mmCIF file of C-alpha atoms in Angstrom:
data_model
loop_
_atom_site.group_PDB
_atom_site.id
_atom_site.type_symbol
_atom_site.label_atom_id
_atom_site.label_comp_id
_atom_site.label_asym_id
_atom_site.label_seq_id
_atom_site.Cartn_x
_atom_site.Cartn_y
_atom_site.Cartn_z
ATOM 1 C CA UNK A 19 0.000 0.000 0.000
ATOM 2 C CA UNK A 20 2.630 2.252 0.768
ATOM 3 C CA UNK A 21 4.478 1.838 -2.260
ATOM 4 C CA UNK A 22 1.497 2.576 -4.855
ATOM 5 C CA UNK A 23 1.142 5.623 -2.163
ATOM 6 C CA UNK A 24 4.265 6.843 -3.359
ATOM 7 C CA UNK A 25 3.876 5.754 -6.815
ATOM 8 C CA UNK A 26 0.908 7.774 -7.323
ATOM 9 C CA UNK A 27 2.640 10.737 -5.535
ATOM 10 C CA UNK A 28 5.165 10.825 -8.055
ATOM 11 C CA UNK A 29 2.209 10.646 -10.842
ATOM 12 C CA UNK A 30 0.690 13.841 -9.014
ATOM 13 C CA UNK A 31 4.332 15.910 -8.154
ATOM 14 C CA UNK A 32 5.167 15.153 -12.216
ATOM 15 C CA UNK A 33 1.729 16.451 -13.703
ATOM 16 C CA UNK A 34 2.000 19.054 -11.142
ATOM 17 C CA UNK A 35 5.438 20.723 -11.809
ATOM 18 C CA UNK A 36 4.873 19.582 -15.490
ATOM 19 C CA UNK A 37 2.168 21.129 -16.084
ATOM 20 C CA UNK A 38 0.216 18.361 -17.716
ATOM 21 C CA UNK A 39 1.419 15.480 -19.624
ATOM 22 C CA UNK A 40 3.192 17.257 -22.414
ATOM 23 C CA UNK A 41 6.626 15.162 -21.430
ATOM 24 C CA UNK A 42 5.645 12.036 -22.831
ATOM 25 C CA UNK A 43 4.422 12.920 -26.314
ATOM 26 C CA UNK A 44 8.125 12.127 -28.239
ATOM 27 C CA UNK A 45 8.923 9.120 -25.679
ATOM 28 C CA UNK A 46 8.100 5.706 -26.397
ATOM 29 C CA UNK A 47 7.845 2.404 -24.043
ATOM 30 C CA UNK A 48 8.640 -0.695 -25.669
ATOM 31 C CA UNK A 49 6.162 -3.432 -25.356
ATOM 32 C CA UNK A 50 3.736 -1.903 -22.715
ATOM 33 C CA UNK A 51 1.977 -4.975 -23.221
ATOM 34 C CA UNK A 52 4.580 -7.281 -21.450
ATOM 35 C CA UNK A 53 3.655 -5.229 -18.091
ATOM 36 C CA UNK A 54 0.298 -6.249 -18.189
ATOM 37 C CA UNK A 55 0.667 -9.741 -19.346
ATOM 38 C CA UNK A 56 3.323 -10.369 -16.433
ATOM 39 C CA UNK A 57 1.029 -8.608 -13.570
ATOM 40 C CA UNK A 58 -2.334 -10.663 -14.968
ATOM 41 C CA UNK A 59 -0.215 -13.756 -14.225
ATOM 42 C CA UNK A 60 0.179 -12.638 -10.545
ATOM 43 C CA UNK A 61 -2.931 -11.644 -9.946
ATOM 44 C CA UNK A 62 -3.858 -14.991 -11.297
ATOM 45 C CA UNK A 63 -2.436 -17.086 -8.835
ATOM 46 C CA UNK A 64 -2.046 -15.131 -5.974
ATOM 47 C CA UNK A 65 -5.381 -15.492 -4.630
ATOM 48 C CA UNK A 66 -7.116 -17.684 -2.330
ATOM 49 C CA UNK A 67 -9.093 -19.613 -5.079
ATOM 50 C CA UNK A 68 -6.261 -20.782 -7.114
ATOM 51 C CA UNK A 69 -4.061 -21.109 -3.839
ATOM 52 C CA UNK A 70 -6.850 -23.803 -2.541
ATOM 53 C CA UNK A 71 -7.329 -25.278 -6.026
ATOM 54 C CA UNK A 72 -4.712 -28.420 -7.268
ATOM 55 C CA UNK A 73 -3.307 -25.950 -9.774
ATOM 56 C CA UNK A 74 -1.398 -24.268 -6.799
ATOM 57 C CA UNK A 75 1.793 -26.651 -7.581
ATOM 58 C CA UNK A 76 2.434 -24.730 -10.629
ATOM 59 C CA UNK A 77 2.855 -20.971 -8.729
ATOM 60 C CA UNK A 78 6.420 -20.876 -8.264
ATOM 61 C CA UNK A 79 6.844 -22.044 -12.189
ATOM 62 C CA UNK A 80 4.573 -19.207 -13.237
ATOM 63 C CA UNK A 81 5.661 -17.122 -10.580
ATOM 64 C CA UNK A 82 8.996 -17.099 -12.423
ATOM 65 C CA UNK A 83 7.420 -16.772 -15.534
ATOM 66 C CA UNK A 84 5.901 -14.143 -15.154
ATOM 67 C CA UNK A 85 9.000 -12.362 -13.624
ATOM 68 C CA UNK A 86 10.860 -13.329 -16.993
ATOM 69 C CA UNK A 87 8.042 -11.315 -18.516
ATOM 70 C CA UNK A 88 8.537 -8.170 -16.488
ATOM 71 C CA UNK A 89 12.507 -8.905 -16.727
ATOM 72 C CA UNK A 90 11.948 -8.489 -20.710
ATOM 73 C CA UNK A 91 10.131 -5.267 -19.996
ATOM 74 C CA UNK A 92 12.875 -3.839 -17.847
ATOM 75 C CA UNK A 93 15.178 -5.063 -20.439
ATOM 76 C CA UNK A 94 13.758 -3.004 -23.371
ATOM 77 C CA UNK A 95 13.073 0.205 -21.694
ATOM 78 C CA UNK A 96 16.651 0.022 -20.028
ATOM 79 C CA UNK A 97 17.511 3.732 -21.779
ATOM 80 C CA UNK A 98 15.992 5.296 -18.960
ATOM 81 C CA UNK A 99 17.787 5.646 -15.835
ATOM 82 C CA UNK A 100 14.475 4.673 -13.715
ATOM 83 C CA UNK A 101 14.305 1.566 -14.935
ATOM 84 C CA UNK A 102 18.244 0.797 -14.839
ATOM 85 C CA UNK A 103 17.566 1.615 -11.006
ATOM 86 C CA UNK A 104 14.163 -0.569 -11.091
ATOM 87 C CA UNK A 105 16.369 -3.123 -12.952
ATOM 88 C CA UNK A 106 18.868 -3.170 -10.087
ATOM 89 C CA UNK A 107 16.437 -3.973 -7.796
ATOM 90 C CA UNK A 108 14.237 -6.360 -9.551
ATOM 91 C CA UNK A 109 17.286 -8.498 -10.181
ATOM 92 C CA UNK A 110 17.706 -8.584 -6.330
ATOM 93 C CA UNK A 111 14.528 -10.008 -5.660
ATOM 94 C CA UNK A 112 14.764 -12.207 -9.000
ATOM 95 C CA UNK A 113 18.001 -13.987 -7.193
ATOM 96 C CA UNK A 114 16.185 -14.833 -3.598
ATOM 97 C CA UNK A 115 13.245 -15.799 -5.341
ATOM 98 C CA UNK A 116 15.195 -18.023 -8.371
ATOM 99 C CA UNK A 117 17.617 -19.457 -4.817
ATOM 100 C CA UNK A 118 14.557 -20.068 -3.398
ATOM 101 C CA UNK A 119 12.575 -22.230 -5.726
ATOM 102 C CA UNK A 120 10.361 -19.823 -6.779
ATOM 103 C CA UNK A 121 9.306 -18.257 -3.387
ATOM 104 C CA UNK A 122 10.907 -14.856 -1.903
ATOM 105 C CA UNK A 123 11.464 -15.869 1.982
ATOM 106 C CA UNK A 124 9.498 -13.938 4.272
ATOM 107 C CA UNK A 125 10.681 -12.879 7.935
ATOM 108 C CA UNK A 126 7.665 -14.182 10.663
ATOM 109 C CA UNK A 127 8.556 -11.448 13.306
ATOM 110 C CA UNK A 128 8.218 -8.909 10.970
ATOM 111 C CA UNK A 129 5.135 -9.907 9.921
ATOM 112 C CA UNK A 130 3.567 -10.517 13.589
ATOM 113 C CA UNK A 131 5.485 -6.831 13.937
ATOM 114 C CA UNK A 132 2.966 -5.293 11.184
ATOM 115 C CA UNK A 133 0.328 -7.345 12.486
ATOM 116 C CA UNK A 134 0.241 -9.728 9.972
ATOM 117 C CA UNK A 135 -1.576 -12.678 12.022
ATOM 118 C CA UNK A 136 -3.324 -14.204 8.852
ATOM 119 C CA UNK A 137 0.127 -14.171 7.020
ATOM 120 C CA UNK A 138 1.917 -15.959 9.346
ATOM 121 C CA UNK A 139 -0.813 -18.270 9.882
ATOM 122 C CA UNK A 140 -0.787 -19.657 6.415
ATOM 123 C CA UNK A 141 2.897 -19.709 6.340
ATOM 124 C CA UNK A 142 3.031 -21.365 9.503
ATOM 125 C CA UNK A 143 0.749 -23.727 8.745
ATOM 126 C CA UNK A 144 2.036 -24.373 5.047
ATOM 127 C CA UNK A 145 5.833 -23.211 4.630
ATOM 128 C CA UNK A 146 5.006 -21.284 1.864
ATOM 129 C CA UNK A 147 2.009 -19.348 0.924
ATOM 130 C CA UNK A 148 1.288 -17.227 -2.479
ATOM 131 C CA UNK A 149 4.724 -16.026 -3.251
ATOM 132 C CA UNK A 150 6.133 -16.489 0.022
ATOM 133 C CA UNK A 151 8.035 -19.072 2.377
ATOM 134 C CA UNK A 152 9.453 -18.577 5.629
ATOM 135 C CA UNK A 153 12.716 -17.490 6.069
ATOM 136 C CA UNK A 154 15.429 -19.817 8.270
ATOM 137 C CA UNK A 155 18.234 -21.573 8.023
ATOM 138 C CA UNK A 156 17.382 -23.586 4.883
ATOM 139 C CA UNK A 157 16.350 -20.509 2.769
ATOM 140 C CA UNK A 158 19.080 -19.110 0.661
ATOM 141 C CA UNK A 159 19.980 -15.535 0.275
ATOM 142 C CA UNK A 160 17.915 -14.211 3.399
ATOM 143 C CA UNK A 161 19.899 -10.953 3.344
ATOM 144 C CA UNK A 162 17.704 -10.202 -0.158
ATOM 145 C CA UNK A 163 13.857 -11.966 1.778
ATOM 146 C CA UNK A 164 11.327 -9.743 2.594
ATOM 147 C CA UNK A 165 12.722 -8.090 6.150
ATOM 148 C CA UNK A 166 12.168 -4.629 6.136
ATOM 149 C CA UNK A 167 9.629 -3.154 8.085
ATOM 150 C CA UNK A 168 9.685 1.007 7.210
ATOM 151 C CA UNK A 169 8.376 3.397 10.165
ATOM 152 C CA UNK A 170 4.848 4.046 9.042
ATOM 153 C CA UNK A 171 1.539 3.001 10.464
ATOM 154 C CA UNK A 172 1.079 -0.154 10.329
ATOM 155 C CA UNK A 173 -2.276 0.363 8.284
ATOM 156 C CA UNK A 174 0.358 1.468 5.141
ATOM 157 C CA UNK A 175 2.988 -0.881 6.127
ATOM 158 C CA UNK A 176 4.374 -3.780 4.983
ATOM 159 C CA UNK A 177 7.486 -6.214 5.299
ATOM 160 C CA UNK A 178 9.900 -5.175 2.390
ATOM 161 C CA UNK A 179 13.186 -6.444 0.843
ATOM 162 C CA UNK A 180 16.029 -4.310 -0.333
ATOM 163 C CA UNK A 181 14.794 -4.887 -4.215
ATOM 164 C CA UNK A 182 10.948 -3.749 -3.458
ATOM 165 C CA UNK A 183 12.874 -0.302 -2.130
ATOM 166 C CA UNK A 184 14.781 -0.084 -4.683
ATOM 167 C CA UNK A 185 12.210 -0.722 -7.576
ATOM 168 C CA UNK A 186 9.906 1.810 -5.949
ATOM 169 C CA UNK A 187 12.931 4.546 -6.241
ATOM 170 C CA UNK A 188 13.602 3.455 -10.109
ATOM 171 C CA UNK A 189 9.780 3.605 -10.857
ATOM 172 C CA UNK A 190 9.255 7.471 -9.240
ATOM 173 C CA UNK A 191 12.071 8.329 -11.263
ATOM 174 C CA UNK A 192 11.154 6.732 -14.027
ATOM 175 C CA UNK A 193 7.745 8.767 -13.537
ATOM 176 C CA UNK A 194 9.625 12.570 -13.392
ATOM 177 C CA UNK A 195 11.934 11.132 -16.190
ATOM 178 C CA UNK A 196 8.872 10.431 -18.694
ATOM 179 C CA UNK A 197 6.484 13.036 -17.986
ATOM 180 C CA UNK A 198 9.585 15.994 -17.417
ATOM 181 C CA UNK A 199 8.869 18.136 -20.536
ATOM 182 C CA UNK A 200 12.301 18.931 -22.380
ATOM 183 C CA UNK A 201 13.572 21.983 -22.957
#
């Protein structure tokens, strides 16, 4: 929550100082489309009916699929310097989740910290859950998991890893460097 927070932010600041959306008439995105196809495979199986359902042995394979996707995106639009930093991070969380058989490992005391009973309940209960297993011993690359908590409230908060901070930066200034008008 706190990170489309910011991400709209950004939207508002740019049109603001801007003046309107004048910046992006002579820039171009390649393959817009890859975005969207990578996100509808997320929202595909992260939910509770496809979680409970016997297709849920496929998520980390699609999972990483669909990160492939987004990592083709990233790829093509690498002339701008908010995606090289969105890159950057990306390819942090791409490791921990690739070393981690398709999961990102997940910190339980963070979670409980954000009050994230229902989280930790499911991971408990299963070792993994949606895009998540619990970080320990036998997870790889835990320095790269999900173990950030950021001081906000706790109804914006979340549990981050350095690669969701780092995308966030790339994609806000990847939002002043499209829509800043040139002069």
């Amino acid at each position: 929550m706190l990170f489309i927070i910011l991400i709209l932010l950004s939207f508002i600041i740019s049109i603001i100082i801007n003046r309107g959306f004048g910046g992006i008439e002579n820039k171009e995105i390649r393959a817009g489309y890859l975005i969207v196809v990578g996100f509808a495979i997320q929202i595909a199986i992260f939910n509770d009916k496809f979680a409970a359902s016997s297709l849920n042995k496929f998520t980390p394979f699609l999972y990483i699929i669909s990160l492939i996707i987004l990592l083709i995106f990233l790829l093509l639009n690498i002339n701008y310097k908010g995606i090289l930093i969105s890159l950057t991070g990306f390819l942090l969380n791409f490791v921990a989740i690739l070393a981690n058989g398709g999961y990102m490992p997940q910190d339980l005391g963070k979670l409980k910290l954000i009050g994230e009973t229902g989280k930790v309940k499911l991971l408990q209960k299963f070792g993994y859950f949606y895009n998540a297993r619990i970080m320990n011993n036998k997870t790889h690359l835990n320095f790269l998991g999900d173990r950030i908590v950021l001081p906000f409230p706790k109804s914006i908060s979340s549990v981050y890893s350095i690669g969701d901070i780092i995308i966030v930066i790339g994609i806000c200034l990847f939002i002043f460097e499209y829509m800043t008008v040139k002069k």
